[in-house]
């Protein structure tokens, strides 16, 4: 995607997002499901310290009442930044988004959306929060979270990573029930999120995907053994074991030194004799210890090492 506004650190002109959109249901279960999916993705990529912020922006009716209440609160406030002085009449919701320290200070006593939710919107919000709790997701209610765009309705959320500074949101999303219709499409409820890939990369561990588990090298001698090793390699990867092999016709010595260079923890040696007996030699690289393992059991044995 391309950004219209001025680029800054962590906010590039051209950027990448990992998106999820779920269309067609207004059920709070879907909100929870989408947030659970996001948290699971962030967990699997080993995002470190982070906070999940959740708010409800209510339906357009609730928002209308809240805007009126907020506008009234802001009307005689002194010292708002230039932008906010304009926004308080045009779109007071955006004042909540202001990064100015002084504006933030003024907003401390501002009304919050939660107090303006009608019974339906409140029930929806409470159900989402209840489901998040039930599935062990830690969240913080963020009464002033409005997201940067005007089309959100009801649930809005952000994940902020500790240590990213002012641009600390790595992911965010929410419901946008009115958007499809506004753009000329059908009246479809919808919810989604976007993970900012560039910002996520800044906070992920550098050795992600390299430090886990054992690395295995398959040393194969001869075409038949290479064919068998290739199948084995796919099975290993499906079992979550990181594996490599060489596709050339190199000597065992050359393959062993390649295994060393790749930092393999174990090497499996397969030749014609091993194909016949159905057993291969499994060598532990650090010590040179070697044991025989049945080829059929290798994926299980290696996955358990
Ligand atoms: Zn409402
Ligand atoms: Zn401001």
mmCIF file of C-alpha atoms and ligand atoms in Angstrom:
data_model
loop_
_atom_site.group_PDB
_atom_site.id
_atom_site.type_symbol
_atom_site.label_atom_id
_atom_site.label_comp_id
_atom_site.label_asym_id
_atom_site.label_seq_id
_atom_site.Cartn_x
_atom_site.Cartn_y
_atom_site.Cartn_z
ATOM 1 C CA UNK A 1 0.000 0.000 0.000
ATOM 2 C CA UNK A 2 1.015 3.632 -0.386
ATOM 3 C CA UNK A 3 0.735 6.284 2.268
ATOM 4 C CA UNK A 4 -0.500 9.752 1.341
ATOM 5 C CA UNK A 5 0.701 11.496 4.486
ATOM 6 C CA UNK A 6 4.294 12.451 5.319
ATOM 7 C CA UNK A 7 6.538 9.396 5.866
ATOM 8 C CA UNK A 8 8.305 9.095 9.263
ATOM 9 C CA UNK A 9 10.296 6.469 11.115
ATOM 10 C CA UNK A 10 8.401 3.202 10.870
ATOM 11 C CA UNK A 11 5.844 4.814 8.535
ATOM 12 C CA UNK A 12 7.175 4.477 5.011
ATOM 13 C CA UNK A 13 5.685 5.814 1.789
ATOM 14 C CA UNK A 14 5.251 2.281 0.512
ATOM 15 C CA UNK A 15 4.394 -0.279 3.157
ATOM 16 C CA UNK A 16 3.156 -3.823 3.525
ATOM 17 C CA UNK A 17 0.267 -5.171 5.539
ATOM 18 C CA UNK A 18 -0.907 -8.616 6.511
ATOM 19 C CA UNK A 19 -4.672 -8.361 6.402
ATOM 20 C CA UNK A 20 -7.675 -10.284 7.580
ATOM 21 C CA UNK A 21 -11.231 -9.338 6.702
ATOM 22 C CA UNK A 22 -14.331 -11.243 7.817
ATOM 23 C CA UNK A 23 -17.507 -10.183 6.031
ATOM 24 C CA UNK A 24 -21.168 -10.900 6.575
ATOM 25 C CA UNK A 25 -21.777 -11.297 10.293
ATOM 26 C CA UNK A 26 -22.501 -8.862 13.064
ATOM 27 C CA UNK A 27 -22.043 -11.477 15.809
ATOM 28 C CA UNK A 28 -19.659 -10.531 18.627
ATOM 29 C CA UNK A 29 -18.228 -14.047 18.347
ATOM 30 C CA UNK A 30 -16.705 -13.001 15.032
ATOM 31 C CA UNK A 31 -15.034 -9.982 16.654
ATOM 32 C CA UNK A 32 -13.522 -12.299 19.242
ATOM 33 C CA UNK A 33 -12.491 -14.825 16.599
ATOM 34 C CA UNK A 34 -10.707 -12.195 14.536
ATOM 35 C CA UNK A 35 -8.874 -10.810 17.569
ATOM 36 C CA UNK A 36 -7.954 -14.332 18.714
ATOM 37 C CA UNK A 37 -6.538 -15.037 15.252
ATOM 38 C CA UNK A 38 -4.449 -11.869 15.395
ATOM 39 C CA UNK A 39 -3.093 -12.707 18.849
ATOM 40 C CA UNK A 40 -2.275 -16.261 17.753
ATOM 41 C CA UNK A 41 -0.337 -14.987 14.724
ATOM 42 C CA UNK A 42 1.612 -12.523 16.879
ATOM 43 C CA UNK A 43 2.341 -15.261 19.396
ATOM 44 C CA UNK A 44 3.626 -17.618 16.716
ATOM 45 C CA UNK A 45 5.990 -15.030 15.285
ATOM 46 C CA UNK A 46 7.216 -14.472 18.844
ATOM 47 C CA UNK A 47 6.291 -10.826 19.191
ATOM 48 C CA UNK A 48 7.684 -9.779 22.564
ATOM 49 C CA UNK A 49 6.115 -7.474 25.140
ATOM 50 C CA UNK A 50 2.919 -5.996 23.743
ATOM 51 C CA UNK A 51 -0.494 -4.787 24.840
ATOM 52 C CA UNK A 52 -3.887 -5.400 23.281
ATOM 53 C CA UNK A 53 -6.082 -2.296 23.513
ATOM 54 C CA UNK A 54 -9.820 -2.650 22.929
ATOM 55 C CA UNK A 55 -12.638 -0.172 22.701
ATOM 56 C CA UNK A 56 -16.135 0.051 21.285
ATOM 57 C CA UNK A 57 -17.032 2.979 19.076
ATOM 58 C CA UNK A 58 -20.695 2.047 19.071
ATOM 59 C CA UNK A 59 -23.071 2.211 16.125
ATOM 60 C CA UNK A 60 -23.576 5.473 14.169
ATOM 61 C CA UNK A 61 -26.364 6.435 16.603
ATOM 62 C CA UNK A 62 -24.110 6.011 19.623
ATOM 63 C CA UNK A 63 -21.325 7.866 17.827
ATOM 64 C CA UNK A 64 -23.631 10.766 17.032
ATOM 65 C CA UNK A 65 -24.548 11.167 20.704
ATOM 66 C CA UNK A 66 -20.933 10.798 21.769
ATOM 67 C CA UNK A 67 -19.727 13.377 19.252
ATOM 68 C CA UNK A 68 -22.288 15.815 20.593
ATOM 69 C CA UNK A 69 -21.160 15.146 24.172
ATOM 70 C CA UNK A 70 -17.496 15.432 23.262
ATOM 71 C CA UNK A 71 -18.084 18.566 21.209
ATOM 72 C CA UNK A 72 -19.802 20.158 24.191
ATOM 73 C CA UNK A 73 -16.888 19.202 26.435
ATOM 74 C CA UNK A 74 -14.347 20.710 24.009
ATOM 75 C CA UNK A 75 -16.207 23.891 23.149
ATOM 76 C CA UNK A 76 -14.664 26.146 25.765
ATOM 77 C CA UNK A 77 -11.358 24.340 26.294
ATOM 78 C CA UNK A 78 -8.353 26.640 25.990
ATOM 79 C CA UNK A 79 -5.030 25.655 24.457
ATOM 80 C CA UNK A 80 -6.035 22.921 22.018
ATOM 81 C CA UNK A 81 -3.605 22.628 19.114
ATOM 82 C CA UNK A 82 -4.576 24.290 15.826
ATOM 83 C CA UNK A 83 -5.733 21.022 14.278
ATOM 84 C CA UNK A 84 -7.938 20.186 17.232
ATOM 85 C CA UNK A 85 -9.515 23.653 17.315
ATOM 86 C CA UNK A 86 -10.740 22.931 13.810
ATOM 87 C CA UNK A 87 -11.598 19.283 14.501
ATOM 88 C CA UNK A 88 -13.710 19.996 17.578
ATOM 89 C CA UNK A 89 -16.444 21.352 15.318
ATOM 90 C CA UNK A 90 -15.819 19.289 12.155
ATOM 91 C CA UNK A 91 -15.099 15.908 13.714
ATOM 92 C CA UNK A 92 -14.475 15.884 17.466
ATOM 93 C CA UNK A 93 -13.703 12.112 17.406
ATOM 94 C CA UNK A 94 -10.391 12.887 15.759
ATOM 95 C CA UNK A 95 -9.362 15.076 18.678
ATOM 96 C CA UNK A 96 -9.063 11.839 20.668
ATOM 97 C CA UNK A 97 -6.369 10.780 18.200
ATOM 98 C CA UNK A 98 -4.185 13.864 18.705
ATOM 99 C CA UNK A 99 -0.582 13.178 19.685
ATOM 100 C CA UNK A 100 -0.031 16.638 21.242
ATOM 101 C CA UNK A 101 0.791 16.298 24.933
ATOM 102 C CA UNK A 102 -1.277 19.345 25.800
ATOM 103 C CA UNK A 103 -4.349 18.041 23.947
ATOM 104 C CA UNK A 104 -3.919 14.686 25.672
ATOM 105 C CA UNK A 105 -3.866 16.441 29.029
ATOM 106 C CA UNK A 106 -7.096 18.290 28.261
ATOM 107 C CA UNK A 107 -8.731 15.052 27.143
ATOM 108 C CA UNK A 108 -8.098 13.307 30.437
ATOM 109 C CA UNK A 109 -11.486 14.447 31.712
ATOM 110 C CA UNK A 110 -13.312 14.080 28.405
ATOM 111 C CA UNK A 111 -16.385 11.847 28.194
ATOM 112 C CA UNK A 112 -15.716 8.255 27.075
ATOM 113 C CA UNK A 113 -17.504 6.269 24.404
ATOM 114 C CA UNK A 114 -18.474 3.473 26.745
ATOM 115 C CA UNK A 115 -20.834 5.809 28.613
ATOM 116 C CA UNK A 116 -22.656 6.576 25.374
ATOM 117 C CA UNK A 117 -23.251 3.016 24.179
ATOM 118 C CA UNK A 118 -26.879 1.942 23.802
ATOM 119 C CA UNK A 119 -27.888 -1.429 25.325
ATOM 120 C CA UNK A 120 -27.251 -3.367 22.074
ATOM 121 C CA UNK A 121 -23.797 -1.897 21.502
ATOM 122 C CA UNK A 122 -22.894 -2.351 25.162
ATOM 123 C CA UNK A 123 -24.022 -5.998 25.135
ATOM 124 C CA UNK A 124 -21.978 -6.601 21.962
ATOM 125 C CA UNK A 125 -18.875 -5.059 23.541
ATOM 126 C CA UNK A 126 -19.256 -6.974 26.801
ATOM 127 C CA UNK A 127 -19.684 -10.248 24.929
ATOM 128 C CA UNK A 128 -16.465 -9.624 22.953
ATOM 129 C CA UNK A 129 -14.547 -8.891 26.146
ATOM 130 C CA UNK A 130 -16.010 -11.934 27.868
ATOM 131 C CA UNK A 131 -14.887 -14.203 25.023
ATOM 132 C CA UNK A 132 -11.391 -12.714 24.995
ATOM 133 C CA UNK A 133 -11.096 -13.411 28.716
ATOM 134 C CA UNK A 134 -12.443 -16.925 28.331
ATOM 135 C CA UNK A 135 -9.709 -17.768 25.852
ATOM 136 C CA UNK A 136 -6.962 -16.305 27.957
ATOM 137 C CA UNK A 137 -6.316 -13.152 25.957
ATOM 138 C CA UNK A 138 -5.131 -10.291 28.127
ATOM 139 C CA UNK A 139 -6.563 -6.966 27.004
ATOM 140 C CA UNK A 140 -6.843 -3.425 28.257
ATOM 141 C CA UNK A 141 -9.934 -1.362 27.748
ATOM 142 C CA UNK A 142 -8.814 1.811 26.010
ATOM 143 C CA UNK A 143 -11.716 4.270 26.258
ATOM 144 C CA UNK A 144 -10.037 6.812 23.964
ATOM 145 C CA UNK A 145 -8.952 4.439 21.224
ATOM 146 C CA UNK A 146 -10.700 5.593 18.039
ATOM 147 C CA UNK A 147 -8.315 4.406 15.288
ATOM 148 C CA UNK A 148 -7.257 6.781 12.560
ATOM 149 C CA UNK A 149 -10.232 6.322 10.267
ATOM 150 C CA UNK A 150 -13.829 7.408 10.487
ATOM 151 C CA UNK A 151 -15.549 4.292 9.218
ATOM 152 C CA UNK A 152 -15.174 2.084 12.282
ATOM 153 C CA UNK A 153 -18.229 0.957 14.229
ATOM 154 C CA UNK A 154 -18.397 -0.944 17.511
ATOM 155 C CA UNK A 155 -15.239 -2.970 18.234
ATOM 156 C CA UNK A 156 -11.893 -1.272 17.603
ATOM 157 C CA UNK A 157 -8.537 -2.630 18.713
ATOM 158 C CA UNK A 158 -4.805 -2.165 18.489
ATOM 159 C CA UNK A 159 -1.766 -4.154 19.486
ATOM 160 C CA UNK A 160 1.073 -1.929 20.604
ATOM 161 C CA UNK A 161 4.584 -3.277 20.996
ATOM 162 C CA UNK A 162 6.661 -2.036 23.860
ATOM 163 C CA UNK A 163 9.718 -0.226 22.506
ATOM 164 C CA UNK A 164 8.484 1.120 19.182
ATOM 165 C CA UNK A 165 8.160 4.714 20.406
ATOM 166 C CA UNK A 166 5.388 6.963 19.185
ATOM 167 C CA UNK A 167 4.569 4.672 16.272
ATOM 168 C CA UNK A 168 4.041 1.710 18.506
ATOM 169 C CA UNK A 169 1.012 0.022 16.965
ATOM 170 C CA UNK A 170 2.046 -3.146 15.122
ATOM 171 C CA UNK A 171 -1.509 -4.146 14.310
ATOM 172 C CA UNK A 172 -4.961 -2.689 14.481
ATOM 173 C CA UNK A 173 -8.449 -3.181 13.255
ATOM 174 C CA UNK A 174 -12.088 -3.078 14.018
ATOM 175 C CA UNK A 175 -15.602 -3.363 12.728
ATOM 176 C CA UNK A 176 -16.556 -1.359 9.677
ATOM 177 C CA UNK A 177 -20.194 -2.273 9.213
ATOM 178 C CA UNK A 178 -21.114 0.735 7.066
ATOM 179 C CA UNK A 179 -18.099 0.800 4.778
ATOM 180 C CA UNK A 180 -19.161 -1.582 2.012
ATOM 181 C CA UNK A 181 -22.470 0.250 1.588
ATOM 182 C CA UNK A 182 -20.784 3.634 1.664
ATOM 183 C CA UNK A 183 -18.560 2.508 -1.209
ATOM 184 C CA UNK A 184 -21.595 1.492 -3.263
ATOM 185 C CA UNK A 185 -21.634 -2.187 -2.291
ATOM 186 C CA UNK A 186 -24.160 -4.264 -0.341
ATOM 187 C CA UNK A 187 -24.960 -3.481 3.286
ATOM 188 C CA UNK A 188 -22.508 -6.003 4.780
ATOM 189 C CA UNK A 189 -21.290 -6.071 8.362
ATOM 190 C CA UNK A 190 -17.537 -6.623 8.488
ATOM 191 C CA UNK A 191 -14.543 -6.726 10.777
ATOM 192 C CA UNK A 192 -10.850 -7.035 10.064
ATOM 193 C CA UNK A 193 -7.332 -6.198 11.043
ATOM 194 C CA UNK A 194 -4.044 -5.222 9.474
ATOM 195 C CA UNK A 195 -0.598 -6.064 10.757
ATOM 196 C CA UNK A 196 2.004 -3.471 9.780
ATOM 197 C CA UNK A 197 4.682 -5.731 8.355
ATOM 198 C CA UNK A 198 7.479 -3.139 8.405
ATOM 199 C CA UNK A 199 6.887 -2.269 12.035
ATOM 200 C CA UNK A 200 6.458 -5.887 12.997
ATOM 201 C CA UNK A 201 9.852 -6.704 11.475
ATOM 202 C CA UNK A 202 11.438 -4.018 13.661
ATOM 203 C CA UNK A 203 10.390 -5.757 16.847
ATOM 204 C CA UNK A 204 10.628 -9.447 15.994
ATOM 205 C CA UNK A 205 13.582 -11.448 17.276
ATOM 206 C CA UNK A 206 16.386 -11.380 14.697
ATOM 207 C CA UNK A 207 16.888 -15.118 14.694
ATOM 208 C CA UNK A 208 13.186 -15.883 14.240
ATOM 209 C CA UNK A 209 12.732 -19.305 12.724
ATOM 210 C CA UNK A 210 16.409 -20.142 13.010
ATOM 211 C CA UNK A 211 16.903 -20.752 16.678
ATOM 212 C CA UNK A 212 14.126 -23.277 17.208
ATOM 213 C CA UNK A 213 14.551 -26.991 17.167
ATOM 214 C CA UNK A 214 17.304 -29.054 15.669
ATOM 215 C CA UNK A 215 18.665 -28.762 12.169
ATOM 216 C CA UNK A 216 19.110 -31.940 10.226
ATOM 217 C CA UNK A 217 21.185 -32.560 7.115
ATOM 218 C CA UNK A 218 20.415 -35.527 4.885
ATOM 219 C CA UNK A 219 23.572 -36.858 3.243
ATOM 220 C CA UNK A 220 22.581 -39.132 0.356
ATOM 221 C CA UNK A 221 24.888 -41.230 -1.774
ATOM 222 C CA UNK A 222 23.644 -42.199 -5.228
ATOM 223 C CA UNK A 223 20.483 -41.353 -7.166
ATOM 224 C CA UNK A 224 18.211 -43.809 -5.318
ATOM 225 C CA UNK A 225 19.313 -42.564 -1.926
ATOM 226 C CA UNK A 226 18.827 -38.954 -3.025
ATOM 227 C CA UNK A 227 15.316 -39.807 -4.143
ATOM 228 C CA UNK A 228 14.544 -41.375 -0.777
ATOM 229 C CA UNK A 229 16.183 -38.467 1.077
ATOM 230 C CA UNK A 230 14.090 -35.960 -0.856
ATOM 231 C CA UNK A 231 10.868 -37.662 0.288
ATOM 232 C CA UNK A 232 12.189 -37.842 3.821
ATOM 233 C CA UNK A 233 13.027 -34.129 3.732
ATOM 234 C CA UNK A 234 9.412 -33.218 2.960
ATOM 235 C CA UNK A 235 8.157 -35.502 5.734
ATOM 236 C CA UNK A 236 10.595 -33.914 8.187
ATOM 237 C CA UNK A 237 9.490 -30.402 7.301
ATOM 238 C CA UNK A 238 5.863 -31.355 7.759
ATOM 239 C CA UNK A 239 6.815 -32.645 11.202
ATOM 240 C CA UNK A 240 8.357 -29.249 11.992
ATOM 241 C CA UNK A 241 11.977 -30.316 11.657
ATOM 242 C CA UNK A 242 14.302 -27.978 9.740
ATOM 243 C CA UNK A 243 16.114 -30.052 7.118
ATOM 244 C CA UNK A 244 18.496 -29.577 4.215
ATOM 245 C CA UNK A 245 20.131 -31.791 1.636
ATOM 246 C CA UNK A 246 22.430 -31.428 -1.336
ATOM 247 C CA UNK A 247 21.134 -32.193 -4.817
ATOM 248 C CA UNK A 248 24.527 -32.655 -6.437
ATOM 249 C CA UNK A 249 26.445 -35.917 -6.675
ATOM 250 C CA UNK A 250 29.002 -35.028 -4.030
ATOM 251 C CA UNK A 251 31.167 -37.295 -1.944
ATOM 252 C CA UNK A 252 30.211 -38.127 1.629
ATOM 253 C CA UNK A 253 33.132 -36.018 2.844
ATOM 254 C CA UNK A 254 31.937 -32.991 0.840
ATOM 255 C CA UNK A 255 28.389 -33.450 2.123
ATOM 256 C CA UNK A 256 29.570 -33.733 5.725
ATOM 257 C CA UNK A 257 31.496 -30.498 5.461
ATOM 258 C CA UNK A 258 28.436 -28.836 3.913
ATOM 259 C CA UNK A 259 26.386 -30.098 6.890
ATOM 260 C CA UNK A 260 28.985 -28.500 9.163
ATOM 261 C CA UNK A 261 28.854 -25.198 7.328
ATOM 262 C CA UNK A 262 25.048 -25.145 7.529
ATOM 263 C CA UNK A 263 25.272 -25.698 11.275
ATOM 264 C CA UNK A 264 23.404 -29.008 11.238
ATOM 265 C CA UNK A 265 22.928 -30.623 14.643
ATOM 266 C CA UNK A 266 22.401 -34.059 13.126
ATOM 267 C CA UNK A 267 23.229 -35.705 9.832
ATOM 268 C CA UNK A 268 21.422 -38.696 8.426
ATOM 269 C CA UNK A 269 23.553 -40.788 6.067
ATOM 270 C CA UNK A 270 21.706 -42.761 3.414
ATOM 271 C CA UNK A 271 23.352 -44.964 0.754
ATOM 272 C CA UNK A 272 22.426 -48.107 -1.137
ATOM 273 C CA UNK A 273 23.115 -50.333 1.891
ATOM 274 C CA UNK A 274 20.817 -48.214 4.048
ATOM 275 C CA UNK A 275 18.062 -48.450 1.447
ATOM 276 C CA UNK A 276 18.391 -52.247 1.517
ATOM 277 C CA UNK A 277 18.367 -52.634 5.290
ATOM 278 C CA UNK A 278 15.822 -49.851 5.844
ATOM 279 C CA UNK A 279 18.089 -48.308 8.463
ATOM 280 C CA UNK A 280 20.182 -45.157 8.288
ATOM 281 C CA UNK A 281 23.066 -43.819 10.308
ATOM 282 C CA UNK A 282 22.155 -40.816 12.470
ATOM 283 C CA UNK A 283 25.212 -38.802 13.452
ATOM 284 C CA UNK A 284 25.311 -36.194 16.131
ATOM 285 C CA UNK A 285 27.603 -33.542 14.689
ATOM 286 C CA UNK A 286 28.883 -32.075 17.944
ATOM 287 C CA UNK A 287 30.220 -35.381 19.255
ATOM 288 C CA UNK A 288 30.463 -37.603 16.183
ATOM 289 C CA UNK A 289 28.316 -40.248 17.950
ATOM 290 C CA UNK A 290 26.444 -42.389 15.498
ATOM 291 C CA UNK A 291 23.471 -44.704 15.856
ATOM 292 C CA UNK A 292 21.293 -46.745 13.523
ATOM 293 C CA UNK A 293 17.677 -45.693 13.137
ATOM 294 C CA UNK A 294 14.965 -47.291 10.995
ATOM 295 C CA UNK A 295 14.178 -44.977 8.061
ATOM 296 C CA UNK A 296 10.460 -45.257 8.790
ATOM 297 C CA UNK A 297 11.025 -44.001 12.347
ATOM 298 C CA UNK A 298 13.378 -41.145 11.428
ATOM 299 C CA UNK A 299 10.789 -38.332 11.274
ATOM 300 C CA UNK A 300 9.480 -39.310 14.710
ATOM 301 C CA UNK A 301 12.957 -39.696 16.216
ATOM 302 C CA UNK A 302 14.220 -36.410 14.741
ATOM 303 C CA UNK A 303 11.118 -34.484 15.774
ATOM 304 C CA UNK A 304 11.725 -35.655 19.320
ATOM 305 C CA UNK A 305 15.423 -34.770 19.528
HETATM 306 ZN ZN1 LIG B 1 -25.250 1.802 19.330
HETATM 307 ZN ZN1 LIG B 2 -4.480 18.434 19.258
#
